[in-house]
Coordinates of N, CA, C and O in Angstrom, one line a residue:
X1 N 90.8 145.8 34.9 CA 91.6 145.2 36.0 C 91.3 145.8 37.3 O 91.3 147.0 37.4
X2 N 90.9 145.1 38.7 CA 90.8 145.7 39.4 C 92.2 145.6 40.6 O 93.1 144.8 40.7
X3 N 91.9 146.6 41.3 CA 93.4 147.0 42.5 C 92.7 146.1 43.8 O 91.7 146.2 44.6
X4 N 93.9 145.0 43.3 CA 93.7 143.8 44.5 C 94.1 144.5 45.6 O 94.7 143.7 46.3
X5 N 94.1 145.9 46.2 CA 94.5 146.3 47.7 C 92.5 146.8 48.1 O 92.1 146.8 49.3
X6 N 91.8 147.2 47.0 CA 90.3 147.3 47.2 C 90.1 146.0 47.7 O 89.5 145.9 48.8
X7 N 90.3 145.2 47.0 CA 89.8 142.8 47.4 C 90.0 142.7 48.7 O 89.3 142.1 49.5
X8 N 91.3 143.4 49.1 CA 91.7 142.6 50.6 C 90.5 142.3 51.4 O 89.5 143.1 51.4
X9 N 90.4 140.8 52.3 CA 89.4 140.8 53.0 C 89.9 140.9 54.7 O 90.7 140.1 55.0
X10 N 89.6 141.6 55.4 CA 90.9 141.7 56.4 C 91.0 140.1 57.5 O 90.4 139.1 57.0
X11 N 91.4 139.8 58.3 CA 91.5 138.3 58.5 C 90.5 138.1 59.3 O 90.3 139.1 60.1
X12 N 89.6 137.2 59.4 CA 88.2 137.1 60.5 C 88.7 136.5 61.7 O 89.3 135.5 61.7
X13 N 88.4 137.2 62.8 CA 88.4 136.8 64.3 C 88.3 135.3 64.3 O 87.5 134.7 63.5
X14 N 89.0 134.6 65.1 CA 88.7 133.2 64.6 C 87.6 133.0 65.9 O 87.8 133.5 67.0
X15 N 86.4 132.2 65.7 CA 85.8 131.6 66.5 C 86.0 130.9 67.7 O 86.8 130.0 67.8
X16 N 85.4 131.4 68.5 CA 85.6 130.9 70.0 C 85.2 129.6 70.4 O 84.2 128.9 70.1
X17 N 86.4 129.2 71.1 CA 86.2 127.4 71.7 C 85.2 127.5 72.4 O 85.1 128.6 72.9
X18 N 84.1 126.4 72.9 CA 83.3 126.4 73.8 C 83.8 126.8 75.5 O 83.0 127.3 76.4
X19 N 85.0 126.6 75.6 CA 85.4 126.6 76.8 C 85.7 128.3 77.0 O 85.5 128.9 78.1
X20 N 86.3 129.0 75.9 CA 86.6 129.8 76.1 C 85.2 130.8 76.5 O 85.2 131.8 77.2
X21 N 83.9 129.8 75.3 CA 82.6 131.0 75.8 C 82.2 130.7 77.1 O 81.5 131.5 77.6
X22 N 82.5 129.9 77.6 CA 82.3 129.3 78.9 C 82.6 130.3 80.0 O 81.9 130.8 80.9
X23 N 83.9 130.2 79.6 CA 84.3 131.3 80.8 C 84.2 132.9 80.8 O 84.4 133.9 81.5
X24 N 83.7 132.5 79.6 CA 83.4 134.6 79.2 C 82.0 134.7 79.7 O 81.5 135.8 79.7
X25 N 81.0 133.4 80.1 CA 79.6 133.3 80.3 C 79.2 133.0 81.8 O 78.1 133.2 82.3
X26 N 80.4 132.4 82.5 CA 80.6 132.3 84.0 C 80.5 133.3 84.4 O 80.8 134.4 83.9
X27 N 79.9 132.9 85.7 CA 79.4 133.3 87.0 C 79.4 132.6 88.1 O 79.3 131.4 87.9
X28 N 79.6 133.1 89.8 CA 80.3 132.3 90.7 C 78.2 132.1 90.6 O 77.4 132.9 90.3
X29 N 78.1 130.7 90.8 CA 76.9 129.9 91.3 C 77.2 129.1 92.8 O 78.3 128.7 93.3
X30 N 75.3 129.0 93.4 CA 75.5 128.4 94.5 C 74.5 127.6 94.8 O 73.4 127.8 94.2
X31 N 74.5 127.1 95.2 CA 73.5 126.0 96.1 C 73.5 126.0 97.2 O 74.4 126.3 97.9
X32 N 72.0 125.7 97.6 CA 72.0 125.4 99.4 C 72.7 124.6 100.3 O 72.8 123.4 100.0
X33 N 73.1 124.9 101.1 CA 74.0 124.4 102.0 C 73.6 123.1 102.7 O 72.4 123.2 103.0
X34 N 74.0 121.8 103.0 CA 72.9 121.1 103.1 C 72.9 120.6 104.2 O 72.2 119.7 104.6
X35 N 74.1 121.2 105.2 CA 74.1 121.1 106.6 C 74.2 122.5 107.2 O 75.1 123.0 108.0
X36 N 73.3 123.0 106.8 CA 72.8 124.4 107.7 C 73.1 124.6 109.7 O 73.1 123.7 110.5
X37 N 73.3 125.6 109.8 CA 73.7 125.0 111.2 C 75.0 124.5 111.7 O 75.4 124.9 112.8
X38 N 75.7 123.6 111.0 CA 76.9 123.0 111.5 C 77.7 123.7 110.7 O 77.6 124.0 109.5
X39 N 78.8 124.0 111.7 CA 80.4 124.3 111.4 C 80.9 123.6 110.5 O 80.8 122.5 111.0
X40 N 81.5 123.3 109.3 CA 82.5 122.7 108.8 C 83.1 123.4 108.0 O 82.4 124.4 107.7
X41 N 84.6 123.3 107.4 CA 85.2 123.7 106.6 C 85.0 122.8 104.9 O 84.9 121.6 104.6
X42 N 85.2 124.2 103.9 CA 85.2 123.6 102.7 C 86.5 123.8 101.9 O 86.5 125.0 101.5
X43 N 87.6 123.3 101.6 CA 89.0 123.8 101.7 C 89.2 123.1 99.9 O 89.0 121.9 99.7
X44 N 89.8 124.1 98.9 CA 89.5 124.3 97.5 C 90.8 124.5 97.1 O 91.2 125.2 98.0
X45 N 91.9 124.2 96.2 CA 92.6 124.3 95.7 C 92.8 124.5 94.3 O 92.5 123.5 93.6
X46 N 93.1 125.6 93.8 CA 93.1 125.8 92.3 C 94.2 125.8 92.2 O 94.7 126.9 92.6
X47 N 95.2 125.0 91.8 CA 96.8 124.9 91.3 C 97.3 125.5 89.8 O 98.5 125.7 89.5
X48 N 96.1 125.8 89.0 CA 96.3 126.5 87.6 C 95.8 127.7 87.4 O 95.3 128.1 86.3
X49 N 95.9 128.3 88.4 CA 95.7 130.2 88.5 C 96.9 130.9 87.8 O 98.1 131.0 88.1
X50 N 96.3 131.4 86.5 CA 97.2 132.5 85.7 C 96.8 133.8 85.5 O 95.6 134.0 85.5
X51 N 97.6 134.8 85.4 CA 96.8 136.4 85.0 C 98.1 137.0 84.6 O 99.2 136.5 84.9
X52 N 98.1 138.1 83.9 CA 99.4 139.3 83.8 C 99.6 140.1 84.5 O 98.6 140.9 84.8
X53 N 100.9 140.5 85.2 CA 101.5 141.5 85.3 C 100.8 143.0 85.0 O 101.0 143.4 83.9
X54 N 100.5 143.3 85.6 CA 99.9 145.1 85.4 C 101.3 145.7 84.8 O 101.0 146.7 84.0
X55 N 102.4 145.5 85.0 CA 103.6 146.6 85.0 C 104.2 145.8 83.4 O 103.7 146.3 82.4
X56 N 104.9 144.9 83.2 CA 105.2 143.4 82.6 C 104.6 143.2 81.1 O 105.1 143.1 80.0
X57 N 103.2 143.2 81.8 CA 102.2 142.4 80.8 C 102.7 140.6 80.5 O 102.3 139.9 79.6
X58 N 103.8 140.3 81.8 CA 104.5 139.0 81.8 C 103.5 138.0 82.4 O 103.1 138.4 83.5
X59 N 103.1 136.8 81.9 CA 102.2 135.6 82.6 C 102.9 135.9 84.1 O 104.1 136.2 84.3
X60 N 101.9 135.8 85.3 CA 102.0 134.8 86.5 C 101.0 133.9 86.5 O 99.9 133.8 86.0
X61 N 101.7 133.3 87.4 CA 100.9 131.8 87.8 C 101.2 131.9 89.5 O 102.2 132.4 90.1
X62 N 99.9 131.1 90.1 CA 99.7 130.5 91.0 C 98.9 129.7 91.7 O 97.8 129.9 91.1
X63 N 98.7 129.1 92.5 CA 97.9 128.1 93.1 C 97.5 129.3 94.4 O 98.2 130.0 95.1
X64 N 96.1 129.2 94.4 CA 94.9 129.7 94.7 C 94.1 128.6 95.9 O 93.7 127.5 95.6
X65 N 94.0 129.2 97.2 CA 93.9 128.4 98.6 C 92.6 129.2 98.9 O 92.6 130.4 99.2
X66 N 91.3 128.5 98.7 CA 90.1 128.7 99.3 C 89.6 128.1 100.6 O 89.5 126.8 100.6
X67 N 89.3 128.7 101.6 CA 89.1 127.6 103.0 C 87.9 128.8 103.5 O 88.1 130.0 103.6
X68 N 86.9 128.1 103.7 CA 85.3 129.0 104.1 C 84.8 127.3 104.8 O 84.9 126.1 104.7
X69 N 83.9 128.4 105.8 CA 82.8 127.7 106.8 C 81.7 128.2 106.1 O 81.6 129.5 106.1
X70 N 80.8 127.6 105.6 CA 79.6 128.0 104.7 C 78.1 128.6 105.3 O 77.9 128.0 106.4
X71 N 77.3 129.5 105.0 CA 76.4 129.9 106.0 C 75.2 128.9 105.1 O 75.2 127.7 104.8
X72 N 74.0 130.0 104.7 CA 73.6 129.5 104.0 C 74.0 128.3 102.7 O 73.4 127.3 102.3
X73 N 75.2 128.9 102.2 CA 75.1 128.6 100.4 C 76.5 128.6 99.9 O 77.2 129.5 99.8
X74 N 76.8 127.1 99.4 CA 77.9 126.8 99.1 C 78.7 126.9 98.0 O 77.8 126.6 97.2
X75 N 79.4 127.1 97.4 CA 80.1 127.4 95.8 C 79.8 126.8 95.4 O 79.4 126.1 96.3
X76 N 79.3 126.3 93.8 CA 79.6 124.9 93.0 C 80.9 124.9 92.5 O 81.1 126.1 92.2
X77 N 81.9 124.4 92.3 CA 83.0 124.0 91.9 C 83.2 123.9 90.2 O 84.3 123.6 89.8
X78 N 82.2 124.1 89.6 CA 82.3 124.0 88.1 C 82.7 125.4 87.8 O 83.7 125.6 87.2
X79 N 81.6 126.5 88.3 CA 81.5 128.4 88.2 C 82.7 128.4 89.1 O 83.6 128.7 88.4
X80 N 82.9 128.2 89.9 CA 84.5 128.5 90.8 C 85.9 128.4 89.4 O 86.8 129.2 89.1
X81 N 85.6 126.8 88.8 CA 86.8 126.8 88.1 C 86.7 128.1 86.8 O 87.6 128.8 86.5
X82 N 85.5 128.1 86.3 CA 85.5 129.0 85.1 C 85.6 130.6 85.7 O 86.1 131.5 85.0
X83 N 85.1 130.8 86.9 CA 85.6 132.1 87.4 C 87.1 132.3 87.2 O 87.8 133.0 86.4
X84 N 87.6 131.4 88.2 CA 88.9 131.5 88.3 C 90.0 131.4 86.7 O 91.1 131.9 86.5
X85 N 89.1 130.8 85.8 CA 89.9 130.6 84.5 C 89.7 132.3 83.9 O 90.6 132.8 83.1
X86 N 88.6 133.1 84.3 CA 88.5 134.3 83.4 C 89.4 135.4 84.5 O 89.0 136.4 85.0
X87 N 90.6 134.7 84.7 CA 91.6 136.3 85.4 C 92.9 135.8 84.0 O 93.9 136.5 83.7
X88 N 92.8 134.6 83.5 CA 94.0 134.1 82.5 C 94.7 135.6 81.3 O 95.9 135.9 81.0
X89 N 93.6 136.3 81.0 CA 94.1 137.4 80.3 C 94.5 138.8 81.2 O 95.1 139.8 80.9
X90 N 94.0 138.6 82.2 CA 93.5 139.9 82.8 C 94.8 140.3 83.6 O 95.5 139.6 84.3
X91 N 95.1 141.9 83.3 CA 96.2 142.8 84.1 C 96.0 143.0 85.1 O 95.1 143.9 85.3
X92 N 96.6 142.4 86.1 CA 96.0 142.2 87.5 C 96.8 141.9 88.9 O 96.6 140.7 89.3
X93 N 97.8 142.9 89.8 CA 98.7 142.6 90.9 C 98.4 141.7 91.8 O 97.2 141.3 92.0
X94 N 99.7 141.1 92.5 CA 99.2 139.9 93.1 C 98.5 139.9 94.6 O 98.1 138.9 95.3
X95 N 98.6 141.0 94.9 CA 97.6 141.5 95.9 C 95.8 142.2 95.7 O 94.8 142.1 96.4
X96 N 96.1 142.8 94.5 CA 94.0 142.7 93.9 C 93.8 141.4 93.9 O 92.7 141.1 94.5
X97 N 94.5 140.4 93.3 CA 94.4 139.1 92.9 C 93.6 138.6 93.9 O 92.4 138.3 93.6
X98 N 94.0 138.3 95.4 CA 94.1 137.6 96.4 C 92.5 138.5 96.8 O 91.4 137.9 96.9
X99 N 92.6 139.5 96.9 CA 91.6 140.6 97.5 C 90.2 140.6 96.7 O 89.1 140.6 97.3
X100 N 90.4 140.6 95.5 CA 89.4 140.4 94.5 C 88.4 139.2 94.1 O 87.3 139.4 93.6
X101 N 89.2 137.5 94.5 CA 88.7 136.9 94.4 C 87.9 136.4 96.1 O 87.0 135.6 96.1
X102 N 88.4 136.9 97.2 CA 87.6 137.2 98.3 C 86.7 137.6 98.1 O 85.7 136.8 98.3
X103 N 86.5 138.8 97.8 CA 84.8 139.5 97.8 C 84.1 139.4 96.9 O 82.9 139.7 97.0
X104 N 84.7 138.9 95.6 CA 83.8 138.3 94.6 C 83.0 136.5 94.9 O 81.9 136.2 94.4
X105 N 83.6 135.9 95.7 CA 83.4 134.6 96.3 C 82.3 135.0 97.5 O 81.1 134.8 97.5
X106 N 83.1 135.7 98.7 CA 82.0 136.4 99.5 C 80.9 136.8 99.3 O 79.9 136.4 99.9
X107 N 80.8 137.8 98.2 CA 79.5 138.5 97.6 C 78.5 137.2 97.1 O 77.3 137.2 97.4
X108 N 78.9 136.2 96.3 CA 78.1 135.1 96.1 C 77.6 134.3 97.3 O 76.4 134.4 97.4
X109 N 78.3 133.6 98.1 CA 77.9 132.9 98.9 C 77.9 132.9 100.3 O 77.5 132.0 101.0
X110 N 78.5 134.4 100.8 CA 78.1 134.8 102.2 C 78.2 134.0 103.2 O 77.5 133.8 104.2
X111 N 79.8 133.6 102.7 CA 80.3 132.6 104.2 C 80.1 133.3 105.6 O 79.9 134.5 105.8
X112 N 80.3 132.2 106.6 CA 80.8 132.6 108.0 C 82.3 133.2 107.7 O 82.7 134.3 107.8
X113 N 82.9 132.2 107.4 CA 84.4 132.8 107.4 C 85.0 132.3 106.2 O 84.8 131.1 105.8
X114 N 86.1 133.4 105.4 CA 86.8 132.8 104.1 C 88.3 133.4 104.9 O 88.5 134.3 105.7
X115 N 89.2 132.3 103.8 CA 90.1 132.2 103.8 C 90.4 132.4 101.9 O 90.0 131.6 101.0
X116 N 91.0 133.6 101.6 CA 92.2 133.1 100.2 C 93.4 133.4 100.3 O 93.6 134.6 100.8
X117 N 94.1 132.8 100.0 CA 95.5 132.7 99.9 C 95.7 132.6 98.6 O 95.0 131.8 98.0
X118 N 96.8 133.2 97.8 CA 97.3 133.2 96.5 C 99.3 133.1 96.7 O 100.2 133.8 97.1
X119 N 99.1 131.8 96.1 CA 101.0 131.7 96.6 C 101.2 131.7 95.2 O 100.8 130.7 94.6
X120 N 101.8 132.7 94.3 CA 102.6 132.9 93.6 C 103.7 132.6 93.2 O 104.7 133.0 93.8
X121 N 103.9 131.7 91.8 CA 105.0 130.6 91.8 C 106.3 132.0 91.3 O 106.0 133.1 90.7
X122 N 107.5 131.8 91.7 CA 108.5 132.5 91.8 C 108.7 133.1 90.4 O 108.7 132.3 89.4
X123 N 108.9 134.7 90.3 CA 109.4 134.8 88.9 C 110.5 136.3 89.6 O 110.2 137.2 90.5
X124 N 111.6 136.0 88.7 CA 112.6 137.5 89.0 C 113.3 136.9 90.5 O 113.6 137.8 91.3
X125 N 113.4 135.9 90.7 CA 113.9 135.6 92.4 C 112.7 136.0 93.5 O 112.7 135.8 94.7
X126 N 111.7 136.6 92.9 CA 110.9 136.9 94.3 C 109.3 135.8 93.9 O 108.4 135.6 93.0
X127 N 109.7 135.5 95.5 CA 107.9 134.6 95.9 C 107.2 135.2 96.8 O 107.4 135.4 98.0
X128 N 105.8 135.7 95.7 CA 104.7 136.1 96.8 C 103.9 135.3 97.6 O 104.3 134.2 97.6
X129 N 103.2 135.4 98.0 CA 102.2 134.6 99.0 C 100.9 136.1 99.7 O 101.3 136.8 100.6
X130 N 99.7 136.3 99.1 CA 99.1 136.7 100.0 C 97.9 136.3 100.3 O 97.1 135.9 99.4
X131 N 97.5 136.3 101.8 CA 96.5 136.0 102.6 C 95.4 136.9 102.7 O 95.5 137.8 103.5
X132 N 94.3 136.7 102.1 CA 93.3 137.6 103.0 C 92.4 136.7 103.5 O 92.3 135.5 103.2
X133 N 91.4 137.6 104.6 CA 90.5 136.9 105.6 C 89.4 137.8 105.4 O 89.7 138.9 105.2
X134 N 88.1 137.3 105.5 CA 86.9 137.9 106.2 C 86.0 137.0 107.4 O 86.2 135.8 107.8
X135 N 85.3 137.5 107.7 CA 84.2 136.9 108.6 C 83.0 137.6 109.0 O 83.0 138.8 109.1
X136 N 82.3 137.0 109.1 CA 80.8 137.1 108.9 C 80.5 138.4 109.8 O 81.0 138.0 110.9
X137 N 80.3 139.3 110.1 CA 79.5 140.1 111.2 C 78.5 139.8 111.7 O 77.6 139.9 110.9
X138 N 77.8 139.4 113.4 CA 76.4 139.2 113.1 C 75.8 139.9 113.7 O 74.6 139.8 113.6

C-alpha cells in the first residue's frame, strides 16, 4: 500500500493568458515623429489605471492624463496601454505612480514637454489628483 501524502502532486501554476504575457513582455515603443519641427500636442487618456496600496495592499484605480509636445519620437499607444496594464499588481503610492510613469514615458521618447496627471478615483473619503511636469532642456 502506498502513503497517498508521498502521491500528492502539488497544484500546477495555471498558464498564462496571452494578454497577461503581453504585458509581462511590454515595453514603452516608439516611432518617428512624422511632423518633426512643429509644435503640436498629443493628449492620452487611460481611464483603467489600477495598482495597490503600498500600506493596504487595497486595489486603486485611476484615470491617467498624458499631454506631451513630441521631439523626435512618438509613443505607440499599443506598448503605452500594456505598460500602463503592468502597474495592475504592483505596490505602488499615488505619487511614485504619477512620477514614475513620467520618466519612464520621458526616458523612451524624449518629449519637448510632458504632462501626467494621475486623478485617483476616491477611496476612504479622500481624492487624489497628482500632476507632474517636465520639459526638455536645450
Amino acid at each position: 500500500m502506498s502513503n497517498s501524502l508521498s502521491e500528492t502532486v502539488p497544484p500546477s501554476k495555471p498558464e498564462m493568458k496571452y494578454g497577461e504575457r503581453e504585458i509581462e513582455e511590454g515595453k514603452l515603443i516608439t516611432f518617428p515623429n512624422p511632423r518633426i519641427g512643429r509644435e503640436y500636442n498629443i493628449d492620452i487618456t487611460l481611464p483603467e489605471f489600477t495598482c495597490k496600496c503600498p500600506f493596504s495592499g487595497y486595489p486603486d484605480f485611476a484615470t491617467i492624463y498624458i499631454s506631451y509636445v513630441p521631439d523626435e519620437k512618438v509613443v505607440e499607444l499599443k506598448a503605452l496601454k500594456l505598460y500602463i496594464n503592468s502597474y495592475r499588481d504592483r505596490y505602488i503610492s499615488h505619487e511614485e505612480t504619477a512620477n514614475q510613469i513620467l520618466d519612464d514615458v520621458v526616458a523612451a521618447c524624449d518629449p519637448l514637454k510632458m504632462t501626467v496627471k494621475a486623478d485617483f478615483t476616491p477611496r476612504g473619503n479622500v481624492h487624489t489628483v497628482v500632476e507632474v511636469k517636465h520639459k526638455k532642456r536645450k
